[in-house]
Amino acid sequence: MNVLILGGGGREHAFAWKVSQSSLCKKLLIAPGNAGTAQVGTNIEIGVNEFEKIKELCISEDINMLIVGPEDPLVNGIYDYFNAHEKLQHVVVIGPSKKGAQLEGSKEFSKKFMTKHGIPTASYKSFTKDTIEEGYQFLETLPPPYVLKADGLAAGKGVLIPETLEEAKRSLKEMLTDAKFGDASSKVVIEEYLKGIELSVFVLTDGISYKILPSAKDYKRIGEGDTGLNTGGMGAISPVPFADRFFIEKVEREIIKPTIKGLVEEDIDYKGFIFIGLMVENGNPKVIEYNVRMGDPETEVVIPRIKSDLLNLFRGIGNGSFSEIDFNISEEVATTVMLVSGGYPESYKKGMEITGFKEVEGSTVFHAGTKKNKEKIETNGGRVLAITSFGKDIDEAVEKSFKNAEKIHFEGKYYRKDIGFDL
Ligand code: AMP
Ligand code: GLY
């Protein structure tokens, strides 16, 4: 098969790394990719939302499968775009239709979906500029802290959790009338604050049957002990120790099955990943959010734990044999530790030379923000590299990642030395 992966982060390097190991893979292209994906395939300088150019590339390179990494092109309808073009209809697209992508693209859509299909989630109401007064009144009925979510995509920054009523009202006004998140916050979902422990469960589906992938937990804050600013993710572990077989069976019964049934009932074409963010209190899971893609850095621990041929599973999604394909997961624990640029998630420098790759032993280094510059590899983003390791437990795995993190050098390198600390 000739495969094109869209995206250029650690998630896409992990996909490319896995797909390139499949005997079914003939040609592997990544657009735009990074210095890591270039080691297992060919990078093409096309952006993930340049549908015309992606179409031309798929035709000229005889692509049979498109794996969509980030949410943006999905919310923009790349699945439907491929379905609508005669010359692209044979391409298997891994990622949901535009309507399915609304599970991530619109908080209100996803809340309505969950309510309609009896999926446990925080209670909520949504408001616009015209109903802001009702929004203030609704806030007055809730205990603090308050959860305000921009309806649309806001690059992972659209959720605010103010501690006081005054702050919450101010935030609501900023979102609705001052367009704090642009168009994305022209509608705001206000919901009940959920207490508990967070984790994520991932599902791969052809829209009818599904396979439950390993659970994972990521570490979003920049500082140790989960302090400081939010980032895209500083590290991850899989599996989450308390997510044992009984817990996952509960999630399957109460959340995964009704989600898939909901997709079928609403006639939503969904061939791809569902990332279910959960909050768990007293063993009871509630959905915080759906994402319509894999997580980053969760992919860097979830994908390496899959022993089966991922490309074969994707092919099964395309040809209807998905439900019959065997699916095996490694028993070992995987952790990943992100090396980031100094200053991230605020401003940081790019173009710092990265050295030490050859010294790494016993871990896999997934590239995120990296770029090749002649013979050198340079930093090209906030999150630079994800160092993934296996072990019999979290401690053993994370120690390997930390040891190898010390062997890689670039100016301003920073990483959290406490990934997995709370488990
Ligand atoms: P989201 O973008 O929906 O994942 O929200 C970002 C983060 O906000 C989540 O990872 C949670 O830590 C937190 N969060 C979102 N919704 C709630 C909620 N209803 N109660 C408590 N925390 C929440
Ligand atoms: N690591 C969180 C995400 O990918 O959304």
XYZ file of C-alpha atoms and ligand atoms in Angstrom:
451
model
C 0.000 0.000 0.000
C 1.063 3.577 -0.600
C 0.376 5.628 2.492
C 0.256 9.352 3.200
C 0.299 10.583 6.809
C -0.832 14.158 7.473
C 0.870 16.074 10.269
C 4.314 16.851 11.564
C 4.557 16.126 15.279
C 5.534 13.314 17.616
C 2.197 11.621 17.004
C 2.855 11.461 13.273
C 6.409 10.186 13.756
C 5.015 7.399 15.961
C 2.439 6.542 13.246
C 5.109 6.635 10.531
C 7.489 4.510 12.622
C 4.794 1.868 13.153
C 3.397 1.892 9.596
C 6.903 1.640 8.095
C 7.371 -1.683 9.936
C 4.405 -3.232 8.126
C 5.111 -5.589 5.251
C 1.999 -4.100 3.623
C 3.649 -0.682 3.323
C 5.189 -0.035 -0.085
C 5.565 3.732 -0.083
C 5.279 6.084 2.895
C 4.892 9.851 2.551
C 4.409 12.350 5.361
C 3.142 15.908 4.882
C 4.715 18.016 6.195
C 6.556 15.621 8.580
C 9.710 16.388 10.562
C 13.315 15.178 10.740
C 12.136 11.943 12.403
C 9.524 11.006 9.815
C 12.180 11.603 7.131
C 14.095 8.634 8.586
C 11.236 6.208 7.876
C 9.534 7.813 4.867
C 9.606 10.793 2.530
C 8.522 14.220 3.711
C 6.486 16.418 1.380
C 6.175 20.137 2.046
C 2.419 20.483 2.040
C 0.302 21.814 4.922
C -2.411 19.645 6.488
C -5.186 21.984 5.320
C -4.025 22.348 1.697
C -6.653 19.957 0.341
C -6.022 20.768 -3.359
C -2.323 19.999 -3.066
C -3.014 16.882 -1.004
C -5.376 15.711 -3.744
C -2.756 16.251 -6.467
C -0.151 14.411 -4.397
C -2.445 11.425 -3.789
C -3.168 11.135 -7.498
C 0.427 11.528 -8.682
C 1.839 9.177 -6.020
C -0.957 6.628 -6.346
C -1.820 6.810 -2.617
C -4.250 4.170 -1.269
C -4.448 5.322 2.324
C -4.560 8.689 4.070
C -3.911 8.755 7.819
C -4.949 12.081 9.305
C -2.989 13.052 12.436
C -4.406 16.381 13.697
C -8.031 17.469 14.154
C -7.963 20.566 11.939
C -8.264 18.929 8.511
C -10.900 16.544 9.905
C -13.042 19.375 11.236
C -12.494 21.089 7.864
C -13.916 18.030 6.129
C -10.999 16.219 4.491
C -12.884 12.886 4.674
C -15.846 14.315 2.773
C -13.487 16.045 0.330
C -11.913 12.692 -0.571
C -15.333 11.054 -0.860
C -16.522 13.764 -3.235
C -13.655 13.394 -5.732
C -13.920 10.570 -8.201
C -10.159 10.068 -8.327
C -9.885 9.902 -4.531
C -12.855 7.728 -3.642
C -10.731 4.566 -3.496
C -8.392 6.106 -0.890
C -9.039 4.780 2.628
C -9.156 7.814 4.915
C -8.373 7.133 8.573
C -10.297 9.894 10.325
C -14.012 10.686 10.647
C -16.343 12.581 8.341
C -16.911 16.295 8.908
C -20.049 15.533 10.892
C -18.195 13.001 13.072
C -15.385 15.495 13.627
C -17.941 17.782 15.280
C -17.476 15.604 18.368
C -14.267 17.599 18.800
C -15.054 20.638 16.635
C -18.078 21.696 18.663
C -18.363 21.266 22.415
C -22.111 21.828 22.157
C -22.483 19.113 19.527
C -20.580 16.652 21.698
C -22.574 17.523 24.826
C -25.858 17.081 22.924
C -24.594 13.782 21.528
C -23.700 12.496 25.001
C -26.980 13.634 26.533
C -29.004 12.073 23.738
C -27.192 8.735 23.963
C -27.062 8.478 27.755
C -23.292 8.847 28.030
C -22.190 10.084 31.473
C -20.780 13.622 31.370
C -20.955 16.867 33.371
C -24.310 18.660 33.237
C -24.175 21.821 31.111
C -25.901 24.708 29.354
C -24.701 26.739 26.393
C -24.946 30.457 25.781
C -24.379 33.078 23.071
C -24.024 36.873 23.107
C -27.816 37.167 23.043
C -28.281 34.985 26.114
C -25.333 36.271 28.181
C -27.629 37.479 31.013
C -28.980 33.934 31.362
C -25.380 32.751 31.381
C -24.624 35.005 34.367
C -27.724 33.675 36.130
C -26.713 30.064 35.411
C -23.240 30.715 36.863
C -24.904 32.019 40.057
C -26.598 28.649 40.552
C -23.291 26.718 40.392
C -20.711 26.152 43.115
C -17.106 27.189 42.278
C -14.877 26.508 40.419
C -16.589 27.170 37.091
C -15.902 25.465 33.773
C -16.260 27.596 30.627
C -15.584 26.081 27.229
C -15.388 27.816 23.871
C -17.658 25.835 21.564
C -15.231 25.668 18.644
C -11.592 24.671 18.143
C -9.242 26.953 20.052
C -5.894 25.144 19.723
C -6.401 23.394 23.060
C -6.742 26.687 24.941
C -10.518 27.113 24.890
C -11.262 25.823 28.400
C -11.176 28.230 31.352
C -11.658 27.180 34.979
C -12.091 30.366 37.049
C -12.207 30.029 40.836
C -14.588 32.870 41.668
C -18.018 33.936 40.410
C -16.717 37.411 39.464
C -13.905 35.942 37.411
C -16.284 33.482 35.771
C -18.657 36.271 34.732
C -15.757 38.326 33.396
C -14.470 35.336 31.426
C -17.917 34.647 29.991
C -18.143 38.254 28.813
C -14.644 38.134 27.304
C -15.471 34.966 25.430
C -18.893 35.982 24.137
C -18.689 39.718 23.565
C -14.939 40.352 23.187
C -14.318 37.214 21.078
C -11.470 36.030 23.330
C -11.085 32.915 21.164
C -12.407 34.515 17.969
C -15.298 32.745 16.350
C -14.675 29.652 18.492
C -16.111 31.437 21.534
C -19.224 32.912 19.898
C -20.940 30.113 21.789
C -19.815 28.996 25.270
C -20.621 25.798 27.125
C -20.757 26.206 30.919
C -20.607 22.924 32.765
C -20.492 21.334 36.170
C -16.972 21.021 37.605
C -15.965 17.381 37.937
C -13.579 16.172 40.626
C -11.430 13.093 40.309
C -8.552 11.579 38.385
C -8.143 12.080 34.638
C -7.159 9.506 32.076
C -7.764 8.836 28.423
C -9.087 5.817 26.621
C -8.605 5.367 22.885
C -10.776 3.493 20.448
C -10.206 2.572 16.821
C -13.430 2.070 14.891
C -14.795 1.451 11.412
C -18.024 3.071 12.557
C -19.702 -0.211 13.549
C -17.196 -2.395 15.379
C -14.309 -1.164 17.494
C -11.082 -2.110 19.227
C -10.141 -0.613 22.578
C -6.555 0.617 22.500
C -4.369 0.992 25.618
C -5.318 3.672 28.158
C -2.932 6.561 28.836
C -2.424 9.593 31.017
C -0.585 12.692 29.912
C 1.084 15.428 31.948
C -0.124 18.773 30.652
C 1.568 21.316 32.904
C 5.061 22.643 32.229
C 6.258 22.334 35.835
C 6.965 19.396 38.102
C 4.156 18.402 40.447
C 1.654 19.503 37.765
C 2.300 23.227 38.220
C 2.605 26.195 35.872
C 1.243 26.810 32.405
C -0.595 24.273 30.292
C 1.312 22.716 27.398
C 0.441 20.296 24.618
C 1.726 17.537 26.911
C 5.079 16.973 28.642
C 4.969 13.203 28.867
C 2.662 10.229 29.109
C 2.365 6.742 30.516
C 0.412 3.696 29.390
C -1.389 1.801 30.790
C -2.881 3.786 33.668
C -2.503 1.453 36.693
C -6.017 1.874 38.099
C -7.589 1.301 34.673
C -7.720 -2.466 35.170
C -9.832 -4.901 33.201
C -12.933 -4.244 35.321
C -12.647 -0.509 34.949
C -12.157 -0.738 31.176
C -15.182 -3.054 30.949
C -17.223 -0.396 32.743
C -15.968 2.265 30.316
C -16.826 -0.032 27.431
C -20.351 -0.656 28.727
C -21.208 2.871 29.824
C -19.283 4.965 27.298
C -17.754 3.172 24.312
C -20.758 1.047 23.294
C -23.265 3.920 23.553
C -20.845 6.168 21.642
C -20.556 3.741 18.722
C -24.302 3.066 18.827
C -24.879 6.827 18.753
C -22.695 7.186 15.663
C -24.665 4.436 13.904
C -28.047 5.885 14.925
C -27.110 9.353 13.734
C -25.733 7.954 10.498
C -22.293 9.415 11.154
C -19.523 8.023 8.984
C -16.659 7.411 11.394
C -13.529 5.490 10.433
C -10.740 6.386 12.757
C -9.713 7.092 16.311
C -11.889 8.284 19.167
C -9.921 9.782 22.055
C -12.120 9.799 25.131
C -10.967 12.088 27.942
C -12.379 10.827 31.239
C -12.699 12.078 34.793
C -13.060 9.290 37.329
C -14.518 9.760 40.801
C -15.136 6.765 43.079
C -14.555 4.464 40.134
C -17.236 6.175 38.028
C -16.058 7.562 34.679
C -17.556 10.652 33.053
C -16.571 12.023 29.654
C -14.780 15.385 29.756
C -14.265 15.535 26.036
C -14.031 13.604 22.812
C -11.190 14.152 20.382
C -11.450 12.727 16.904
C -7.757 11.869 16.593
C -5.042 10.349 18.719
C -3.422 12.403 21.482
C 0.085 13.779 21.438
C 2.145 12.597 23.392
C -0.289 9.729 24.185
C 0.329 8.226 20.725
C 4.013 7.868 21.577
C 3.095 5.374 24.328
C -0.092 3.827 22.950
C 1.131 2.944 19.435
C 4.404 1.285 20.543
C 2.356 -0.999 22.845
C 0.299 -2.306 19.912
C 1.911 -5.553 18.773
C -0.431 -6.095 15.805
C 0.184 -4.643 12.352
C -1.495 -1.225 12.505
C -1.604 -0.870 8.734
C -3.446 -4.176 8.494
C -6.035 -2.852 10.961
C -6.403 0.327 8.912
C -6.752 -1.750 5.748
C -9.481 -3.736 7.510
C -11.321 -0.488 8.203
C -11.258 0.151 4.475
C -12.287 -3.300 3.241
C -14.796 -4.338 5.901
C -12.656 -6.993 7.626
C -11.757 -4.844 10.646
C -13.905 -6.750 13.159
C -12.202 -10.046 12.265
C -8.612 -8.884 12.666
C -6.634 -10.016 15.717
C -5.475 -7.300 18.006
C -2.652 -7.696 20.549
C -1.220 -5.311 23.103
C 2.094 -5.557 24.953
C 1.851 -6.227 28.707
C 4.753 -3.894 29.386
C 4.455 -0.324 30.634
C 5.435 2.461 28.237
C 6.390 5.994 29.189
C 7.398 8.984 27.135
C 9.242 12.087 28.277
C 9.073 15.252 26.163
C 12.154 17.372 25.688
C 11.046 20.944 25.047
C 12.634 24.253 24.048
C 13.528 26.676 26.847
C 10.680 29.172 27.317
C 7.946 26.855 25.996
C 4.894 27.143 26.177
C 5.626 30.860 25.912
C 8.176 32.202 23.413
C 11.230 30.107 22.596
C 14.012 29.963 20.031
C 14.124 27.619 17.038
C 17.078 26.374 15.021
C 19.179 24.983 17.912
C 21.338 22.062 16.835
C 20.384 18.736 18.463
C 23.137 16.205 19.174
C 23.512 12.901 21.016
C 21.018 10.727 19.107
C 23.625 7.988 18.644
C 24.242 7.775 22.413
C 20.604 6.793 23.118
C 20.216 3.186 24.279
C 17.058 1.220 25.030
C 14.556 3.946 24.133
C 12.853 5.118 20.950
C 13.188 8.795 20.144
C 10.151 10.254 18.394
C 10.683 13.638 16.787
C 8.141 16.427 17.295
C 9.464 19.931 16.508
C 12.608 19.053 14.556
C 13.940 19.916 11.136
C 16.839 18.767 9.028
C 19.255 21.499 8.010
C 21.869 19.979 5.676
C 23.478 17.268 7.848
C 22.289 18.759 11.141
C 19.041 18.199 12.998
C 17.681 21.374 14.578
C 14.846 22.328 16.912
C 11.785 23.613 15.086
C 9.099 23.878 17.745
C 8.259 24.018 21.449
C 7.979 20.296 21.922
C 11.105 18.845 20.327
C 11.508 15.111 21.045
C 9.561 12.393 22.866
C 11.690 9.672 24.435
C 9.680 6.479 24.775
C 10.768 3.491 26.878
C 9.345 0.203 28.048
C 9.632 -1.395 31.477
C 7.985 -3.885 33.813
C 6.615 -0.908 35.743
C 6.447 2.893 35.452
C 9.663 3.426 37.447
C 11.729 1.160 35.258
C 10.387 2.647 32.022
C 10.664 6.274 33.093
C 14.238 5.835 34.376
C 15.320 4.700 30.911
C 13.720 7.774 29.339
C 15.357 10.107 31.879
C 18.774 8.511 31.334
C 18.503 8.963 27.584
C 17.099 12.491 27.983
C 20.472 13.384 29.502
C 22.330 12.110 26.452
C 20.547 14.417 24.029
C 21.686 18.015 23.884
C 20.340 21.273 22.531
C 20.480 24.794 23.894
C 17.644 25.454 26.336
C 16.575 21.785 26.666
C 14.022 21.231 29.436
C 11.990 18.230 30.552
C 9.912 17.188 33.525
C 11.726 14.748 35.776
C 8.546 13.538 37.471
C 6.479 11.892 34.717
C 4.346 9.216 36.414
C 4.956 10.701 39.887
C 1.305 10.541 40.937
C 0.805 6.908 39.964
P -10.732 19.884 27.426
O -10.095 20.783 26.420
O -12.207 19.748 27.306
O -9.974 18.584 27.561
O -10.440 20.560 28.839
C -9.136 20.827 29.258
C -8.959 20.408 30.684
O -9.855 21.094 31.526
C -9.256 18.934 30.914
O -8.177 18.121 30.613
C -9.596 18.938 32.400
O -8.425 18.918 33.183
C -10.274 20.254 32.579
N -11.738 20.116 32.531
C -12.525 20.153 31.439
N -13.818 19.981 31.750
C -13.853 19.831 33.097
C -14.899 19.621 34.045
N -16.179 19.559 33.666
N -14.572 19.508 35.336
C -13.275 19.580 35.731
N -12.244 19.793 34.903
C -12.521 19.917 33.591
N -2.220 15.455 24.878
C -3.526 15.943 24.723
C -4.021 16.014 23.345
O -3.427 15.524 22.409
O -5.091 16.590 23.159
